[in-house]
Short mmCIF file of C-alpha atoms in Angstrom, two decimals:
data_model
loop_
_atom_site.label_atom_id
_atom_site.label_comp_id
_atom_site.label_asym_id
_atom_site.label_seq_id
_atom_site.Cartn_x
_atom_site.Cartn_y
_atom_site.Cartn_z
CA UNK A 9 89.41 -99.40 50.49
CA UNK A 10 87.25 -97.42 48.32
CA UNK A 11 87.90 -94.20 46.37
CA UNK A 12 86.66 -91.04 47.99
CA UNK A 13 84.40 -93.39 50.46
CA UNK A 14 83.31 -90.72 52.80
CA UNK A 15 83.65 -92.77 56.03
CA UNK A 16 87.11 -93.78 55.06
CA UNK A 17 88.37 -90.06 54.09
CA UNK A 18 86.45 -88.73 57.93
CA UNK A 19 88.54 -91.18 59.67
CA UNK A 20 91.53 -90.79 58.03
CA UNK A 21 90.85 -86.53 58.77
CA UNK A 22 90.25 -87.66 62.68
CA UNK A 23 93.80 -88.68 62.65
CA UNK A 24 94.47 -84.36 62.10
CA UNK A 25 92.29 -84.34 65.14
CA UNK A 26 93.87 -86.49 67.26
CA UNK A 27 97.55 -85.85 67.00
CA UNK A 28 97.54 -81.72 66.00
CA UNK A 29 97.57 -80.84 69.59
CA UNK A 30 101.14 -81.97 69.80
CA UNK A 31 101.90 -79.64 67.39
CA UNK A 32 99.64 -76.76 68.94
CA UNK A 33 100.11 -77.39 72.67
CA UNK A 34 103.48 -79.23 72.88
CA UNK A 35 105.21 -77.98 69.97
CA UNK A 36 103.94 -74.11 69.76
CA UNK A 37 102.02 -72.86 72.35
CA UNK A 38 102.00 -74.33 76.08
CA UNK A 39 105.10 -76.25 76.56
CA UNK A 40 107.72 -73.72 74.86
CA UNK A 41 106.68 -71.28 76.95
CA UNK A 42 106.78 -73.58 80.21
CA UNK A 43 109.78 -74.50 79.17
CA UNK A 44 111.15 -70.71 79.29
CA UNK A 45 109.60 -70.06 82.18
CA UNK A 46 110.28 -72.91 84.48
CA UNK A 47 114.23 -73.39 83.09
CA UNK A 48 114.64 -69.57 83.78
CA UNK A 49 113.27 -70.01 86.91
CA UNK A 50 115.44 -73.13 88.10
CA UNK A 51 119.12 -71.62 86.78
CA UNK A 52 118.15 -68.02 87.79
CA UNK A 53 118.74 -66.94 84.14
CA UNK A 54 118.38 -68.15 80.11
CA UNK A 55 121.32 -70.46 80.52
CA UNK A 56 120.92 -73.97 81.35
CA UNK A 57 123.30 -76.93 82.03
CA UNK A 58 122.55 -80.04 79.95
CA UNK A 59 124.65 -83.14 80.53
CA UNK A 60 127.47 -80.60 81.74
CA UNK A 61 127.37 -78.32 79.20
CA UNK A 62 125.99 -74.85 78.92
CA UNK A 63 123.15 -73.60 76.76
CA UNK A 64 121.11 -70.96 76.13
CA UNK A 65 117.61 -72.37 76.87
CA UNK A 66 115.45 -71.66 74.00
CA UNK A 67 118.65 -72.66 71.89
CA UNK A 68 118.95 -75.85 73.24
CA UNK A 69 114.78 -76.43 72.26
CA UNK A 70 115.55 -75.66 69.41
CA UNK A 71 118.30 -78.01 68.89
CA UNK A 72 116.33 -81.07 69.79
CA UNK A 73 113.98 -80.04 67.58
CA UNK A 74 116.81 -80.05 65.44
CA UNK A 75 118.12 -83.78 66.51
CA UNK A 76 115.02 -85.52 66.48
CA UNK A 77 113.65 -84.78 62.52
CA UNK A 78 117.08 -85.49 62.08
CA UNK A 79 116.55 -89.14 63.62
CA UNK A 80 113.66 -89.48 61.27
CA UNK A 81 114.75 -87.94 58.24
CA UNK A 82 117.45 -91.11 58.61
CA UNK A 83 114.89 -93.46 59.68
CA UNK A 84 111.60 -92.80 57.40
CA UNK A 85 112.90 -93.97 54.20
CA UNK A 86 113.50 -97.02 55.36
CA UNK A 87 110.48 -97.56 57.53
CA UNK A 88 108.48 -96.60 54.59
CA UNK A 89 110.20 -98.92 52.01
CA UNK A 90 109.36 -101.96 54.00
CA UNK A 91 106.04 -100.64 54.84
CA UNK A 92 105.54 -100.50 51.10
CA UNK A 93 107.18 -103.74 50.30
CA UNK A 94 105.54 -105.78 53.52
CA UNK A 95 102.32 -103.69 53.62
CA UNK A 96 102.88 -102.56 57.26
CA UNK A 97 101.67 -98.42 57.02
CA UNK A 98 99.59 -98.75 59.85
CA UNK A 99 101.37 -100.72 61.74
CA UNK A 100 104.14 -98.30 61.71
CA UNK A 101 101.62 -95.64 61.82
CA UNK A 102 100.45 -97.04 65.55
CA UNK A 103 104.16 -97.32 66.79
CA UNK A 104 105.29 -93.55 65.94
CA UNK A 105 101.42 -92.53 67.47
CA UNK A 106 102.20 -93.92 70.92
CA UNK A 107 105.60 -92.99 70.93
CA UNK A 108 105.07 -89.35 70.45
CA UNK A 109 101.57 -89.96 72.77
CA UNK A 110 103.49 -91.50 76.18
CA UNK A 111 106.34 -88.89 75.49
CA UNK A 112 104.12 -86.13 76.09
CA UNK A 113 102.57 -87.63 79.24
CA UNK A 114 106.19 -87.96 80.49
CA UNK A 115 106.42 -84.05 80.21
CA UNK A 116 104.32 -83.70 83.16
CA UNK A 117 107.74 -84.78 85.29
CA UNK A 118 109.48 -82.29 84.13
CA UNK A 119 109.70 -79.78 86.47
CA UNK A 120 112.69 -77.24 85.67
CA UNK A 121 115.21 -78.37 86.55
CA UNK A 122 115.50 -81.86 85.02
CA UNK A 123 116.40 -80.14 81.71
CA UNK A 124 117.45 -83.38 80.41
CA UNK A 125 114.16 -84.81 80.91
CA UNK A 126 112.28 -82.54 79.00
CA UNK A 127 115.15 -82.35 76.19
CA UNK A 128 114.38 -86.26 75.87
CA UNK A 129 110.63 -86.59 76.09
CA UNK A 130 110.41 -83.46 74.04
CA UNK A 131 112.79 -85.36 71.34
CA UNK A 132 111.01 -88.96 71.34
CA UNK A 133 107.35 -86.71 71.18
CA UNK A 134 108.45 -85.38 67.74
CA UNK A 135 109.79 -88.23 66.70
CA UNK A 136 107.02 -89.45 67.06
CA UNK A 137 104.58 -86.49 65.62
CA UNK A 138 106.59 -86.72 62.39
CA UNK A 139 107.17 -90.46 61.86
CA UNK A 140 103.50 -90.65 62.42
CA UNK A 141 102.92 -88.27 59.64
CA UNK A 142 104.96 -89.92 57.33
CA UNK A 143 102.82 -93.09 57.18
CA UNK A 144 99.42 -90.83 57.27
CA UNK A 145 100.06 -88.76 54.59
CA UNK A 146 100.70 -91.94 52.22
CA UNK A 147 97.11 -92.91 52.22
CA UNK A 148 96.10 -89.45 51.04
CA UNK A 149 96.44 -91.34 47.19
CA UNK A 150 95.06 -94.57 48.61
CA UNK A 151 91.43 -92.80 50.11
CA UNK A 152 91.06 -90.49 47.47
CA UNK A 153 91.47 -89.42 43.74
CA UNK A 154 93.76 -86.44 42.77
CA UNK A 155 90.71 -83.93 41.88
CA UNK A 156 89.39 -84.73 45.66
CA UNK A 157 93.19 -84.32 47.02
CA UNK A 158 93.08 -80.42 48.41
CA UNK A 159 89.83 -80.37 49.87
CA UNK A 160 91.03 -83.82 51.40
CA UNK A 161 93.96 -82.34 52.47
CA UNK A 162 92.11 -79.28 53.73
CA UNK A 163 89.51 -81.26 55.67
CA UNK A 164 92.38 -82.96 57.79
CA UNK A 165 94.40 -79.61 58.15
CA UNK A 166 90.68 -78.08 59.53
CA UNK A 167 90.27 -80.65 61.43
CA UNK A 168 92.99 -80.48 63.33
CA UNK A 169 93.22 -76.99 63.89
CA UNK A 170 89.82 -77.14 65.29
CA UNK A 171 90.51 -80.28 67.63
CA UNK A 172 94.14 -78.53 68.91
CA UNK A 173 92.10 -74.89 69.62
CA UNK A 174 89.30 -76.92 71.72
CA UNK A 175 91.76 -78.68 73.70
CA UNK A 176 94.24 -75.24 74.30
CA UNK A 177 91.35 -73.33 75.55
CA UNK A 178 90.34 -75.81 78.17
CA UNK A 179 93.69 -76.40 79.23
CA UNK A 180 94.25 -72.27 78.90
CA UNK A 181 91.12 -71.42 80.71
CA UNK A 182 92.04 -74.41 83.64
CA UNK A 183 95.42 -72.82 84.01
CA UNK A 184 94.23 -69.68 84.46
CA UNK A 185 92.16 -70.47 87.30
CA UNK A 186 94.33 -72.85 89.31
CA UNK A 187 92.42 -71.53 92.31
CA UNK A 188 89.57 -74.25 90.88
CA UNK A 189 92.02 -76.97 91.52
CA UNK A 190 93.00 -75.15 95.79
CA UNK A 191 96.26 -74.73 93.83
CA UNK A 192 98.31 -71.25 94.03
CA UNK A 193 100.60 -71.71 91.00
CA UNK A 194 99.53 -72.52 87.55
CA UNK A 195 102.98 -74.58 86.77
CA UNK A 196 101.08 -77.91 88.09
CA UNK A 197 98.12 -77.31 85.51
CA UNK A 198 100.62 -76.24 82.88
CA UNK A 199 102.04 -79.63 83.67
CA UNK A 200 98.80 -81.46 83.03
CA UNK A 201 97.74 -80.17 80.07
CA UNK A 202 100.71 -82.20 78.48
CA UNK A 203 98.82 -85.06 80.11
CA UNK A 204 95.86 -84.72 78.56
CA UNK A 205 97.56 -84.23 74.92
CA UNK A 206 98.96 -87.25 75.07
CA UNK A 207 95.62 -88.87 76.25
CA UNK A 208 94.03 -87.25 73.57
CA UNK A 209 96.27 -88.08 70.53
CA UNK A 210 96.36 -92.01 71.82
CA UNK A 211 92.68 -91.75 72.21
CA UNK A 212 91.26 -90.47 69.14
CA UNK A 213 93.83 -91.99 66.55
CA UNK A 214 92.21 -95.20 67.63
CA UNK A 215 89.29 -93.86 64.86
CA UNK A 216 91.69 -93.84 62.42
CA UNK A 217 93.42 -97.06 63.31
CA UNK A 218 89.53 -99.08 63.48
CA UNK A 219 89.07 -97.67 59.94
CA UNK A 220 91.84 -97.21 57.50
CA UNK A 221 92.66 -100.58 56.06
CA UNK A 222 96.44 -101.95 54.30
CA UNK A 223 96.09 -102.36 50.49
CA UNK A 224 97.56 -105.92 49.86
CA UNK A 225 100.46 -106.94 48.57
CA UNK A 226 102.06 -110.31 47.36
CA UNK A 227 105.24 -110.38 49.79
CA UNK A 228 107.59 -113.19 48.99
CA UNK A 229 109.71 -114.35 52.30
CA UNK A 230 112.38 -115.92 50.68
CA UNK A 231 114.02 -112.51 50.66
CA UNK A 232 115.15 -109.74 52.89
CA UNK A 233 112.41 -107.52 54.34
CA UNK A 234 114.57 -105.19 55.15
CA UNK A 235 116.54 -105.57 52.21
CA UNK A 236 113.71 -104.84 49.66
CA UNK A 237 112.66 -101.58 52.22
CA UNK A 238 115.98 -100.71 50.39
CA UNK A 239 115.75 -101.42 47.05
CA UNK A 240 112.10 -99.19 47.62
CA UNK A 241 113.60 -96.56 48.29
CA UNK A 242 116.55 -96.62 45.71
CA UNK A 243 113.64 -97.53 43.41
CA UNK A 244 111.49 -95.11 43.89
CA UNK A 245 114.81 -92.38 44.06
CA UNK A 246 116.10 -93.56 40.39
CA UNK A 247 112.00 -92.31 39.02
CA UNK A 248 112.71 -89.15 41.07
CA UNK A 249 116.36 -88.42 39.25
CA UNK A 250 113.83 -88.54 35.82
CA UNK A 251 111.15 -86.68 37.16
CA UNK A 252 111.85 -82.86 36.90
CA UNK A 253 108.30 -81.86 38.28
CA UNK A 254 108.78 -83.25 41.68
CA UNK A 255 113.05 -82.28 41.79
CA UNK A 256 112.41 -79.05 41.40
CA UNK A 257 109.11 -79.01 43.28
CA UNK A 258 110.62 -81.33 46.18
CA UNK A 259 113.84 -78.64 46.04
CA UNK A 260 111.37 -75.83 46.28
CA UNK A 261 109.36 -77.18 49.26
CA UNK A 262 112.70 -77.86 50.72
CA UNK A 263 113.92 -74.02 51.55
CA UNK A 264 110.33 -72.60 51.78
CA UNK A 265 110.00 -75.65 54.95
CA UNK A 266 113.00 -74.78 56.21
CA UNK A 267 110.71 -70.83 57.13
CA UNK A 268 107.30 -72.65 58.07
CA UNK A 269 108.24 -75.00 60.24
CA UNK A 270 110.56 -73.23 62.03
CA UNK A 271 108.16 -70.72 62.80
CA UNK A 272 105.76 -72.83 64.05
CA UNK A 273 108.07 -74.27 66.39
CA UNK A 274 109.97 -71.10 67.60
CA UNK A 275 106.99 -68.37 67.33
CA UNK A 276 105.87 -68.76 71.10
CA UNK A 277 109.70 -68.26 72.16
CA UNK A 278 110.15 -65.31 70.27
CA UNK A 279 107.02 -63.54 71.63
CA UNK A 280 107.90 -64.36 75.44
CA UNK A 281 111.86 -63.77 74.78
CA UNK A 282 111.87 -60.73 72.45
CA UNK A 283 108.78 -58.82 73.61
CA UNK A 284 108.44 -60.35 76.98
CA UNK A 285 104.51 -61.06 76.56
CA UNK A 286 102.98 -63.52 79.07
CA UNK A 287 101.80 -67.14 78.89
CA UNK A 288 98.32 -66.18 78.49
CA UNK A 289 98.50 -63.66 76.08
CA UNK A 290 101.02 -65.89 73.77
CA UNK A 291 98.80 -68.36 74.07
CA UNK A 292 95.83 -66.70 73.04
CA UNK A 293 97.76 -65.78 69.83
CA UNK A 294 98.64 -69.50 68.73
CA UNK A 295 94.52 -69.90 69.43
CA UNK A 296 93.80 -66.93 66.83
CA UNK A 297 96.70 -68.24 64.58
CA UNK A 298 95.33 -72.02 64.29
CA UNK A 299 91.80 -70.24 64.03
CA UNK A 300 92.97 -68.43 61.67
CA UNK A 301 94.36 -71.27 59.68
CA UNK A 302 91.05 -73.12 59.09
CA UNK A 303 90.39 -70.34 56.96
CA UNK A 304 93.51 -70.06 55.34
CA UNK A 305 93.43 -74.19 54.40
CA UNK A 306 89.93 -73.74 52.59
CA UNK A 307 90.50 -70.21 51.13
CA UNK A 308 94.19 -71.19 49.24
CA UNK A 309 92.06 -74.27 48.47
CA UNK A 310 90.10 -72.68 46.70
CA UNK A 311 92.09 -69.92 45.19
CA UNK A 312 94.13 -72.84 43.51
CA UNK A 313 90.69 -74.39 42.15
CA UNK A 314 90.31 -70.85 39.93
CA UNK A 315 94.21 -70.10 39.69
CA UNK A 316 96.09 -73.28 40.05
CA UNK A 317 97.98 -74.63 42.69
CA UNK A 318 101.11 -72.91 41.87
CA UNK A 319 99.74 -69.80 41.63
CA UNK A 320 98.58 -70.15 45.20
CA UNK A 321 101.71 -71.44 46.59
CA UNK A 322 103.58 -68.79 44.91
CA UNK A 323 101.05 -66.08 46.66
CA UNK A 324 101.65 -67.38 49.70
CA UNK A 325 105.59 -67.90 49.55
CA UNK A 326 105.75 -63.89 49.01
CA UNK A 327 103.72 -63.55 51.96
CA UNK A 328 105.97 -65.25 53.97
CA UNK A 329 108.72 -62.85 52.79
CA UNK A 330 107.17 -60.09 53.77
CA UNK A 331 106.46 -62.14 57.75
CA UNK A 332 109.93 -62.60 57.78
CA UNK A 333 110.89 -59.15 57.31
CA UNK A 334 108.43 -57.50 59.59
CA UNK A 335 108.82 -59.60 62.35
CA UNK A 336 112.50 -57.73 62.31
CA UNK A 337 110.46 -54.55 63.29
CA UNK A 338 107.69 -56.08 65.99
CA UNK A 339 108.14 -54.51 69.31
CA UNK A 340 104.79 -53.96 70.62
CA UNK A 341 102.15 -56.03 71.63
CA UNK A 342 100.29 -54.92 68.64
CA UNK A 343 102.31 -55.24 66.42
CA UNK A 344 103.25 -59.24 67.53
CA UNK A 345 99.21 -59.47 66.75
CA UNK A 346 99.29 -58.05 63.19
CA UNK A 347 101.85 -60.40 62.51
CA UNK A 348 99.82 -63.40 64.33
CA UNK A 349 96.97 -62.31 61.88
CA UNK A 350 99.04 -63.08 58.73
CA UNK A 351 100.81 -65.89 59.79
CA UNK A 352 97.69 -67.86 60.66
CA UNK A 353 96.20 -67.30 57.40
CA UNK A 354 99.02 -68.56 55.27
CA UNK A 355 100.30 -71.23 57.84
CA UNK A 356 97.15 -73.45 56.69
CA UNK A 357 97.22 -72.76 53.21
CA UNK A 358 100.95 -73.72 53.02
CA UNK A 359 100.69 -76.90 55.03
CA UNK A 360 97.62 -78.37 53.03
CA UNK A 361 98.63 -77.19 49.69
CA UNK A 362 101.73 -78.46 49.50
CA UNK A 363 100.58 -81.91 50.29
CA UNK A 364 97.41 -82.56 48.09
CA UNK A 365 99.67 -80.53 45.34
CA UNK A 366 102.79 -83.12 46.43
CA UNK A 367 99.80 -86.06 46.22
CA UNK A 368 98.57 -84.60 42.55
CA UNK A 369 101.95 -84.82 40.55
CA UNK A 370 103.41 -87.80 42.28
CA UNK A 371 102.75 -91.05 39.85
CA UNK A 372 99.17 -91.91 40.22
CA UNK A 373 99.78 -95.80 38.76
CA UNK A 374 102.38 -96.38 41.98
CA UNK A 375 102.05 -98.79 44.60
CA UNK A 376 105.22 -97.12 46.37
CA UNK A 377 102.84 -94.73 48.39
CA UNK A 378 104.94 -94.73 51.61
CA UNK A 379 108.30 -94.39 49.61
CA UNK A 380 107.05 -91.05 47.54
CA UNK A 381 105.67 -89.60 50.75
CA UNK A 382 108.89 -90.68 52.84
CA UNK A 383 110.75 -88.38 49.92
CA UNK A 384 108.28 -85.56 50.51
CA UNK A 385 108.20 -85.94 54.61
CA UNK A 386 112.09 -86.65 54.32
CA UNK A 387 112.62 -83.15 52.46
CA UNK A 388 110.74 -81.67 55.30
CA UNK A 389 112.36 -83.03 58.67
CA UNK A 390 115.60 -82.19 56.66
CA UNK A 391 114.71 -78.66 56.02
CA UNK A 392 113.50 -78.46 59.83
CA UNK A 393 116.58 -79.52 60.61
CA UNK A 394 118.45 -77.11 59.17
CA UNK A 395 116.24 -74.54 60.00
CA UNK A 396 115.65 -74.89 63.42
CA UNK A 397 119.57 -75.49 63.36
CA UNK A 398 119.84 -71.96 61.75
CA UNK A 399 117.69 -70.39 64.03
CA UNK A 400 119.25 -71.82 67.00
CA UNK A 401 122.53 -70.81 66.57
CA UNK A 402 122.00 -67.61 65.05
CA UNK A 403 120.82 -66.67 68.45
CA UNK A 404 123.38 -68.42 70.65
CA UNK A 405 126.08 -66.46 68.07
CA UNK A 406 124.38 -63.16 67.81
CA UNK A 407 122.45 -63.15 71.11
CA UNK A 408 118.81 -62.03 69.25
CA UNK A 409 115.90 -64.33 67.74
CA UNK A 410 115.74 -61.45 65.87
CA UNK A 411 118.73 -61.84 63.50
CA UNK A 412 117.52 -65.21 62.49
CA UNK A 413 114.20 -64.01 61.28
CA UNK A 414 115.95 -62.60 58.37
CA UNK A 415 117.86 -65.66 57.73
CA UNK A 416 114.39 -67.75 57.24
CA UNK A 417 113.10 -64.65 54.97
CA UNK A 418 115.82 -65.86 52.74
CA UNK A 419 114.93 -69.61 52.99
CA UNK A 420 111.28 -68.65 51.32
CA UNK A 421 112.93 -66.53 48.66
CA UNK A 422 115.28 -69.17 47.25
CA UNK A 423 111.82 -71.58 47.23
CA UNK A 424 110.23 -69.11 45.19
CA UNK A 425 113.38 -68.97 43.20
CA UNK A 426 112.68 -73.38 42.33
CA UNK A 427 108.85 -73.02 42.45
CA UNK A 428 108.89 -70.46 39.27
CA UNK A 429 111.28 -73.37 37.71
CA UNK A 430 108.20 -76.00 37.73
CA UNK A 431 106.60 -76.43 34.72
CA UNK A 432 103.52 -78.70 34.63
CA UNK A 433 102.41 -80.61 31.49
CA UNK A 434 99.54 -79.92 29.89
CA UNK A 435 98.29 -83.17 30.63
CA UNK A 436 97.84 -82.32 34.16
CA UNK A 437 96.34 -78.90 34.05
CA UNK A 438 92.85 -81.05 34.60
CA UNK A 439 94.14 -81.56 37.94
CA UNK A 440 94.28 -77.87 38.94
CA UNK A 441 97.89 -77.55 39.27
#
């Protein structure tokens, strides 16, 4: 594949299209609030029975959540060593895209009380979602040079904010008619809509899949595939142990991931638990959030092109502080909107940034694409892990989202804390870092 071939870098982008409304519909917006609804509805109350044992209900999302980054965070460094070695991205690529795509069509079964139905699907879907991701992000360096990298990364990031917002507002405006379908509950529609993500995500990654192309690679049979996936990844983990730039930067983007990405995956909970807003008005807010974030992509783009990159991410880090620490205070309506405001601008910026900046000071001469982006995508199902962990049982021990709101505050100060410890060559301030 070419460098910076236009065709190439808008298919790659489509795959942002296809599979962000997991993350919007499924992961932030429709489902977790179905899911609160419909199990409160079935046990009469916030506590559920999974498999015999008893859970608070958002607490038990959130520890799937939990298990399955877990499963990949094991899994990816592997995958993507033999992808490297046996030249097999997209191939592996396909296989995490329609496992996360028929998981969310089997949501539609789940009805309330099948708890450990949704728990499942809901697992295998981000399984999925992030495996997926892994093998995407490691032809960022493959479709594009490192000046090109943040608007790149930006473009995709746009993308699929813009594809995710289309497809919640027709599923948001058809749910809350349901009197267009003869239908007197919207719980059926709700039910759909995790239809037609899955249709969507299988549908449109085909663009993606028809375009993107393996580089080749000599592979010699006489030895282990799965073997040398190995020896990748303890490869390309000895250049990481002499690479300060990306420790401290991978170490960094560790805490500050463990705040992002649990807020993206608990922030629809909190508003229907804590301040007891309804399913239309929540979901309007993830809308004006992942609006919101198109700007935020291109504007921290762009603040990094006159500052640098670190600059930016260091901007936005503080900002996240101060989310953390009002969303202690948010009791109103209102106030839950402010806070919608903010988050949505930075929730972009972070995501985009700290890829193309990830892409920028990884080694540009490398063939070992998959196994440098497994590291990065490896540091960030673990942090998700332990955040969502965090959050999860912060609120089955203290009984309040609220309390763990501080605890992710923290998270984003200690990444600060590693950020301020990168120092970039000289050599590489060309590349806006």
């Amino acid at each position: 594949m070419k460098l910076n071939n236009s065709k190439t870098i808008n298919a790659w982008c489509m795959y942002d299209w296809a599979n962000s409304v997991y993350a919007i519909v499924i992961k932030s917006s429709i489902f977790p609030v179905f899911y609160n609804t419909a199990t409160q509805n079935a046990f009469d109350g916030d506590v559920v029975d999974f498999f015999g044992f008893q859970f608070v209900n958002t607490a038990l999302y959130s520890f799937a959540i939990s298990f399955s980054f877990l499963v990949v965070a094991i899994l990816s460094p592997l995958l993507s060593g033999i992808a490297d070695y046996s030249s097999t991205k997209k191939s592996y690529m396909k296989f995490f895209t329609y496992l996360g795509s028929l998981s969310c069509i089997g949501l539609f079964f789940f009805t309330g009380e099948n708890v450990e139905w949704a728990i499942i699907c809901s697992v295998l879907a981000s399984i999925g979602y992030t495996g997926s991701i892994v093998f995407y992000n490691s032809f960022l360096p493959i479709i594009a040079t490192p000046d090109k990298h943040d608007m790149v990364s930006a473009r995709g990031f746009s993308l699929g904010y813009v594809g995710s917002i289309l497809l919640l507002i027709a599923n948001l405006i058809c749910i809350s008619n349901p009197q267009w379908f003869g239908l007197d509950s919207t719980a059926l529609i709700a039910r759909f809509s995790f239809l037609t993500v899955g249709l969507w995500w299988m549908g449109f990654a085909q663009i993606t899949f028809n375009t993107l192309k393996e580089p080749k690679v000599v592979i010699d049979y006489s030895k282990s595939i799965i073997a040398s996936g190995y020896r990748e990844i303890i490869k390309v983990f000895n250049e990481l142990k002499s690479q300060p730039i990306l420790k401290y930067y991978l170490t960094s983007f560790f805490f500050y991931s463990m705040g992002v990405q649990t807020v993206m995956y608990m922030a629809a909970s909190f508003g229907s638990k804590e301040l007891n807003l309804p399913g239309n008005k929540l979901i309007l807010t993830i809308i004006i959030i992942n609006a919101l974030a198109i700007i935020g992509s291109y504007a921290f783009a762009y603040l990094s092109k006159i500052r640098s990159n670190k600059s930016s991410l260091l901007i936005m880090l503080a900002i996240w502080v101060g989310i953390c620490i009002y969303a202690y205070y948010v009791y109103t309506d209102y106030q839950f909107y402010i806070l919608a405001f903010v988050v949505g601008l930075v929730m972009g910026g972070i995501q985009s940034l700290s890829r193309s900046t990830y892409a920028k000071i990884m080694p540009q001469e490398t063939r070992d694409q998959a196994s440098y982006f497994s590291f990065y995508d490896v540091t960030e199902k673990l942090a998700v892990v332990i955040g969502t962990f965090s959050y999860g049982f912060i609120e089955q021990w203290t009984g309040s989202m609220r309390n763990s709101t501080i605890a992710l505050g923290l998270f984003f100060a200690v990444g600060i804390g590693f950020l301020l410890m990168v120092r970039i060559p000289s050599s590489l301030n060309s590349k806006n870092l």
